[in-house]
Amino acid sequence: MLLEAMTFGEVRSALAEGRRDVVVPCGAVEQHGRHLPLDVDAVHADRLAVEVAERLGTALVAPTIRVGVSPHHMAFPGTISLQPETFQAVYFDYCRSLAAHGFENILCFSAHGGNFGPLAEMEQRLNDLVRPETRVIVFSDLHGLIDVWRTAVMDGGGDPDRVGGHADVAESSVYSCLRPGAVRTDQLVCGYTGPVDDEVLQQLFTGGIKALSDTGVMGDPHGLSGAIGQLCVQRVADMIAAHFTQRMRADSRRS
């Protein structure tokens, strides 16, 4: 189902067989505290895209847009950030290309919180860009994702109060699941552990994460486990797939 691993003939056959949905994931290359590599969000997006496509049963998976909108992490070395206009232009070109080949539902989501706002803002513009037969659908419920992480951490035997949304027990567990042995467990440190509401997110995205956390962590990674990570991946994939399914059904009824 990975578009980039298929030949054009295989893609043509898949389209002819009715596989006209395509998932377009995006991530980031940015700091995730001292204990996680910069590729966390891109690796997470890769896996979630496959999980979502498997749940839909009708979708192929486009290559992950690996660099995202991360200016709030630029105080930490190694972070690479796109301007929102650049990020939008890349998504425009992805959607224009995929629509031209006959995909009917282009399903966009992010594994990086900083991309949620830009994705939501450009959803209508993306729809206006593609041919009338194609719909662009965006998942952008950041609060919902964090809530799912909290529930998954609790159900996995962890402390949901350690979920803060960035390099915390949930995200660190996800990376431990996807890249066993890659978490620098001797470097675990706590970060900001207050509420994660709209006011805090606004402060994060406008003032940078360092205004809230010198460690670059939102939450606390202690207590991470691969089992919690697996649960987080499954629950988030369920949520994203359900959103896309609901939107596709609603759009189909309207048409």
mmCIF file with all atom_site columns, C-alpha atoms in Angstrom, residues 52-171:
data_model
loop_
_atom_site.group_PDB
_atom_site.id
_atom_site.type_symbol
_atom_site.label_atom_id
_atom_site.label_alt_id
_atom_site.label_comp_id
_atom_site.label_asym_id
_atom_site.label_entity_id
_atom_site.label_seq_id
_atom_site.pdbx_PDB_ins_code
_atom_site.Cartn_x
_atom_site.Cartn_y
_atom_site.Cartn_z
_atom_site.occupancy
_atom_site.B_iso_or_equiv
_atom_site.pdbx_formal_charge
_atom_site.auth_seq_id
_atom_site.auth_comp_id
_atom_site.auth_asym_id
_atom_site.auth_atom_id
_atom_site.pdbx_PDB_model_num
ATOM 1   C CA . VAL A 1 52  ? -4.898  4.135  9.275   1.00 0.00 ? 52  VAL A CA 1
ATOM 2   C CA . ALA A 1 53  ? -4.808  2.777  5.707   1.00 0.00 ? 53  ALA A CA 1
ATOM 3   C CA . GLU A 1 54  ? -5.210  -0.783 6.984   1.00 0.00 ? 54  GLU A CA 1
ATOM 4   C CA . ARG A 1 55  ? -8.279  0.262  8.958   1.00 0.00 ? 55  ARG A CA 1
ATOM 5   C CA . LEU A 1 56  ? -9.821  2.028  5.961   1.00 0.00 ? 56  LEU A CA 1
ATOM 6   C CA . GLY A 1 57  ? -9.138  -0.875 3.616   1.00 0.00 ? 57  GLY A CA 1
ATOM 7   C CA . THR A 1 58  ? -9.383  1.339  0.536   1.00 0.00 ? 58  THR A CA 1
ATOM 8   C CA . ALA A 1 59  ? -6.325  3.576  0.850   1.00 0.00 ? 59  ALA A CA 1
ATOM 9   C CA . LEU A 1 60  ? -2.768  3.760  -0.384  1.00 0.00 ? 60  LEU A CA 1
ATOM 10  C CA . VAL A 1 61  ? -0.133  5.688  1.582   1.00 0.00 ? 61  VAL A CA 1
ATOM 11  C CA . ALA A 1 62  ? 1.770   8.623  0.118   1.00 0.00 ? 62  ALA A CA 1
ATOM 12  C CA . PRO A 1 63  ? 5.328   9.367  1.283   1.00 0.00 ? 63  PRO A CA 1
ATOM 13  C CA . THR A 1 64  ? 5.442   11.187 4.613   1.00 0.00 ? 64  THR A CA 1
ATOM 14  C CA . ILE A 1 65  ? 6.184   14.903 4.479   1.00 0.00 ? 65  ILE A CA 1
ATOM 15  C CA . ARG A 1 66  ? 9.005   14.581 6.969   1.00 0.00 ? 66  ARG A CA 1
ATOM 16  C CA . VAL A 1 67  ? 9.753   18.228 7.854   1.00 0.00 ? 67  VAL A CA 1
ATOM 17  C CA . GLY A 1 68  ? 7.038   20.396 9.352   1.00 0.00 ? 68  GLY A CA 1
ATOM 18  C CA . VAL A 1 69  ? 6.239   23.739 10.949  1.00 0.00 ? 69  VAL A CA 1
ATOM 19  C CA . SER A 1 70  ? 8.470   23.811 14.045  1.00 0.00 ? 70  SER A CA 1
ATOM 20  C CA . PRO A 1 71  ? 9.570   27.390 14.810  1.00 0.00 ? 71  PRO A CA 1
ATOM 21  C CA . HIS A 1 72  ? 8.684   26.870 18.474  1.00 0.00 ? 72  HIS A CA 1
ATOM 22  C CA . HIS A 1 73  ? 11.508  24.303 18.728  1.00 0.00 ? 73  HIS A CA 1
ATOM 23  C CA . MET A 1 74  ? 14.230  26.340 17.015  1.00 0.00 ? 74  MET A CA 1
ATOM 24  C CA . ALA A 1 75  ? 15.921  27.191 20.343  1.00 0.00 ? 75  ALA A CA 1
ATOM 25  C CA . PHE A 1 76  ? 17.232  23.611 20.300  1.00 0.00 ? 76  PHE A CA 1
ATOM 26  C CA . PRO A 1 77  ? 19.976  22.597 17.813  1.00 0.00 ? 77  PRO A CA 1
ATOM 27  C CA . GLY A 1 78  ? 19.083  20.313 14.926  1.00 0.00 ? 78  GLY A CA 1
ATOM 28  C CA . THR A 1 79  ? 15.468  21.373 14.510  1.00 0.00 ? 79  THR A CA 1
ATOM 29  C CA . ILE A 1 80  ? 14.489  22.107 10.905  1.00 0.00 ? 80  ILE A CA 1
ATOM 30  C CA . SER A 1 81  ? 11.372  24.212 10.394  1.00 0.00 ? 81  SER A CA 1
ATOM 31  C CA . LEU A 1 82  ? 9.323   25.093 7.323   1.00 0.00 ? 82  LEU A CA 1
ATOM 32  C CA . GLN A 1 83  ? 7.499   28.377 6.970   1.00 0.00 ? 83  GLN A CA 1
ATOM 33  C CA . PRO A 1 84  ? 3.720   27.781 6.976   1.00 0.00 ? 84  PRO A CA 1
ATOM 34  C CA . GLU A 1 85  ? 3.651   28.984 3.368   1.00 0.00 ? 85  GLU A CA 1
ATOM 35  C CA . THR A 1 86  ? 6.271   26.406 2.380   1.00 0.00 ? 86  THR A CA 1
ATOM 36  C CA . PHE A 1 87  ? 4.423   23.653 4.217   1.00 0.00 ? 87  PHE A CA 1
ATOM 37  C CA . GLN A 1 88  ? 1.209   24.642 2.450   1.00 0.00 ? 88  GLN A CA 1
ATOM 38  C CA . ALA A 1 89  ? 2.941   24.711 -0.926  1.00 0.00 ? 89  ALA A CA 1
ATOM 39  C CA . VAL A 1 90  ? 4.247   21.172 -0.433  1.00 0.00 ? 90  VAL A CA 1
ATOM 40  C CA . TYR A 1 91  ? 0.772   19.944 0.515   1.00 0.00 ? 91  TYR A CA 1
ATOM 41  C CA . PHE A 1 92  ? -0.713  21.791 -2.469  1.00 0.00 ? 92  PHE A CA 1
ATOM 42  C CA . ASP A 1 93  ? 1.657   20.006 -4.821  1.00 0.00 ? 93  ASP A CA 1
ATOM 43  C CA . TYR A 1 94  ? 1.007   16.620 -3.205  1.00 0.00 ? 94  TYR A CA 1
ATOM 44  C CA . CYS A 1 95  ? -2.760  17.055 -3.490  1.00 0.00 ? 95  CYS A CA 1
ATOM 45  C CA . ARG A 1 96  ? -2.622  18.423 -7.027  1.00 0.00 ? 96  ARG A CA 1
ATOM 46  C CA . SER A 1 97  ? -0.515  15.467 -8.165  1.00 0.00 ? 97  SER A CA 1
ATOM 47  C CA . LEU A 1 98  ? -2.632  12.830 -6.430  1.00 0.00 ? 98  LEU A CA 1
ATOM 48  C CA . ALA A 1 99  ? -5.898  14.319 -7.671  1.00 0.00 ? 99  ALA A CA 1
ATOM 49  C CA . ALA A 1 100 ? -4.578  14.354 -11.235 1.00 0.00 ? 100 ALA A CA 1
ATOM 50  C CA . HIS A 1 101 ? -4.088  10.579 -11.071 1.00 0.00 ? 101 HIS A CA 1
ATOM 51  C CA . GLY A 1 102 ? -7.681  9.963  -9.999  1.00 0.00 ? 102 GLY A CA 1
ATOM 52  C CA . PHE A 1 103 ? -7.575  9.705  -6.220  1.00 0.00 ? 103 PHE A CA 1
ATOM 53  C CA . GLU A 1 104 ? -10.939 10.788 -4.837  1.00 0.00 ? 104 GLU A CA 1
ATOM 54  C CA . ASN A 1 105 ? -10.214 11.178 -1.115  1.00 0.00 ? 105 ASN A CA 1
ATOM 55  C CA . ILE A 1 106 ? -6.919  12.707 0.006   1.00 0.00 ? 106 ILE A CA 1
ATOM 56  C CA . LEU A 1 107 ? -6.673  12.126 3.742   1.00 0.00 ? 107 LEU A CA 1
ATOM 57  C CA . CYS A 1 108 ? -4.224  14.357 5.598   1.00 0.00 ? 108 CYS A CA 1
ATOM 58  C CA . PHE A 1 109 ? -2.981  14.074 9.173   1.00 0.00 ? 109 PHE A CA 1
ATOM 59  C CA . SER A 1 110 ? 0.051   14.996 11.253  1.00 0.00 ? 110 SER A CA 1
ATOM 60  C CA . ALA A 1 111 ? 2.081   13.283 13.952  1.00 0.00 ? 111 ALA A CA 1
ATOM 61  C CA . HIS A 1 112 ? 3.505   16.699 14.922  1.00 0.00 ? 112 HIS A CA 1
ATOM 62  C CA . GLY A 1 113 ? 1.313   19.073 16.903  1.00 0.00 ? 113 GLY A CA 1
ATOM 63  C CA . GLY A 1 114 ? 2.709   22.177 15.242  1.00 0.00 ? 114 GLY A CA 1
ATOM 64  C CA . ASN A 1 115 ? 1.265   21.080 11.897  1.00 0.00 ? 115 ASN A CA 1
ATOM 65  C CA . PHE A 1 116 ? -2.307  20.741 13.167  1.00 0.00 ? 116 PHE A CA 1
ATOM 66  C CA . GLY A 1 117 ? -3.160  24.456 12.945  1.00 0.00 ? 117 GLY A CA 1
ATOM 67  C CA . PRO A 1 118 ? -1.689  24.990 9.460   1.00 0.00 ? 118 PRO A CA 1
ATOM 68  C CA . LEU A 1 119 ? -3.424  21.847 8.174   1.00 0.00 ? 119 LEU A CA 1
ATOM 69  C CA . ALA A 1 120 ? -6.796  22.944 9.528   1.00 0.00 ? 120 ALA A CA 1
ATOM 70  C CA . GLU A 1 121 ? -6.400  26.420 8.075   1.00 0.00 ? 121 GLU A CA 1
ATOM 71  C CA . MET A 1 122 ? -5.597  25.205 4.572   1.00 0.00 ? 122 MET A CA 1
ATOM 72  C CA . GLU A 1 123 ? -8.159  22.396 4.266   1.00 0.00 ? 123 GLU A CA 1
ATOM 73  C CA . GLN A 1 124 ? -10.658 24.484 2.302   1.00 0.00 ? 124 GLN A CA 1
ATOM 74  C CA . ARG A 1 125 ? -7.932  25.943 0.089   1.00 0.00 ? 125 ARG A CA 1
ATOM 75  C CA . LEU A 1 126 ? -6.702  22.433 -0.697  1.00 0.00 ? 126 LEU A CA 1
ATOM 76  C CA . ASN A 1 127 ? -10.237 21.413 -1.633  1.00 0.00 ? 127 ASN A CA 1
ATOM 77  C CA . ASP A 1 128 ? -10.584 24.447 -3.874  1.00 0.00 ? 128 ASP A CA 1
ATOM 78  C CA . LEU A 1 129 ? -7.325  23.555 -5.614  1.00 0.00 ? 129 LEU A CA 1
ATOM 79  C CA . VAL A 1 130 ? -8.096  19.978 -6.652  1.00 0.00 ? 130 VAL A CA 1
ATOM 80  C CA . ARG A 1 131 ? -10.588 18.768 -9.249  1.00 0.00 ? 131 ARG A CA 1
ATOM 81  C CA . PRO A 1 132 ? -14.283 18.729 -8.198  1.00 0.00 ? 132 PRO A CA 1
ATOM 82  C CA . GLU A 1 133 ? -14.312 14.920 -7.985  1.00 0.00 ? 133 GLU A CA 1
ATOM 83  C CA . THR A 1 134 ? -11.625 14.943 -5.273  1.00 0.00 ? 134 THR A CA 1
ATOM 84  C CA . ARG A 1 135 ? -12.069 15.762 -1.590  1.00 0.00 ? 135 ARG A CA 1
ATOM 85  C CA . VAL A 1 136 ? -9.299  16.724 0.792   1.00 0.00 ? 136 VAL A CA 1
ATOM 86  C CA . ILE A 1 137 ? -10.043 15.758 4.388   1.00 0.00 ? 137 ILE A CA 1
ATOM 87  C CA . VAL A 1 138 ? -7.880  16.852 7.320   1.00 0.00 ? 138 VAL A CA 1
ATOM 88  C CA . PHE A 1 139 ? -7.606  15.436 10.821  1.00 0.00 ? 139 PHE A CA 1
ATOM 89  C CA . SER A 1 140 ? -6.610  18.247 13.203  1.00 0.00 ? 140 SER A CA 1
ATOM 90  C CA . ASP A 1 141 ? -7.909  17.386 16.684  1.00 0.00 ? 141 ASP A CA 1
ATOM 91  C CA . LEU A 1 142 ? -4.801  17.968 18.817  1.00 0.00 ? 142 LEU A CA 1
ATOM 92  C CA . HIS A 1 143 ? -6.696  17.986 22.125  1.00 0.00 ? 143 HIS A CA 1
ATOM 93  C CA . GLY A 1 144 ? -8.387  14.728 21.127  1.00 0.00 ? 144 GLY A CA 1
ATOM 94  C CA . LEU A 1 145 ? -5.033  13.101 20.400  1.00 0.00 ? 145 LEU A CA 1
ATOM 95  C CA . ILE A 1 146 ? -3.634  14.108 23.794  1.00 0.00 ? 146 ILE A CA 1
ATOM 96  C CA . ASP A 1 147 ? -6.770  12.803 25.512  1.00 0.00 ? 147 ASP A CA 1
ATOM 97  C CA . VAL A 1 148 ? -6.395  9.465  23.727  1.00 0.00 ? 148 VAL A CA 1
ATOM 98  C CA . TRP A 1 149 ? -2.763  9.314  24.858  1.00 0.00 ? 149 TRP A CA 1
ATOM 99  C CA . ARG A 1 150 ? -3.809  9.878  28.460  1.00 0.00 ? 150 ARG A CA 1
ATOM 100 C CA . THR A 1 151 ? -6.359  7.078  28.316  1.00 0.00 ? 151 THR A CA 1
ATOM 101 C CA . ALA A 1 152 ? -3.917  4.717  26.597  1.00 0.00 ? 152 ALA A CA 1
ATOM 102 C CA . VAL A 1 153 ? -1.190  5.443  29.145  1.00 0.00 ? 153 VAL A CA 1
ATOM 103 C CA . MET A 1 154 ? -3.616  4.781  32.002  1.00 0.00 ? 154 MET A CA 1
ATOM 104 C CA . ASP A 1 155 ? -4.902  1.561  30.391  1.00 0.00 ? 155 ASP A CA 1
ATOM 105 C CA . GLY A 1 156 ? -1.295  0.485  29.841  1.00 0.00 ? 156 GLY A CA 1
ATOM 106 C CA . GLY A 1 157 ? -0.497  0.824  33.528  1.00 0.00 ? 157 GLY A CA 1
ATOM 107 C CA . GLY A 1 158 ? 1.213   4.220  33.353  1.00 0.00 ? 158 GLY A CA 1
ATOM 108 C CA . ASP A 1 159 ? 0.532   7.602  34.931  1.00 0.00 ? 159 ASP A CA 1
ATOM 109 C CA . PRO A 1 160 ? -1.689  9.762  32.684  1.00 0.00 ? 160 PRO A CA 1
ATOM 110 C CA . ASP A 1 161 ? -0.533  12.894 34.529  1.00 0.00 ? 161 ASP A CA 1
ATOM 111 C CA . ARG A 1 162 ? 2.829   12.428 32.807  1.00 0.00 ? 162 ARG A CA 1
ATOM 112 C CA . VAL A 1 163 ? 1.238   13.088 29.416  1.00 0.00 ? 163 VAL A CA 1
ATOM 113 C CA . GLY A 1 164 ? 2.000   16.608 28.221  1.00 0.00 ? 164 GLY A CA 1
ATOM 114 C CA . GLY A 1 165 ? 2.079   16.169 24.452  1.00 0.00 ? 165 GLY A CA 1
ATOM 115 C CA . HIS A 1 166 ? 5.770   16.287 23.584  1.00 0.00 ? 166 HIS A CA 1
ATOM 116 C CA . ALA A 1 167 ? 8.515   13.775 24.443  1.00 0.00 ? 167 ALA A CA 1
ATOM 117 C CA . ASP A 1 168 ? 6.363   12.671 27.378  1.00 0.00 ? 168 ASP A CA 1
ATOM 118 C CA . VAL A 1 169 ? 5.568   9.172  28.610  1.00 0.00 ? 169 VAL A CA 1
ATOM 119 C CA . ALA A 1 170 ? 3.192   8.583  25.684  1.00 0.00 ? 170 ALA A CA 1
ATOM 120 C CA . GLU A 1 171 ? 5.381   9.808  22.830  1.00 0.00 ? 171 GLU A CA 1
#
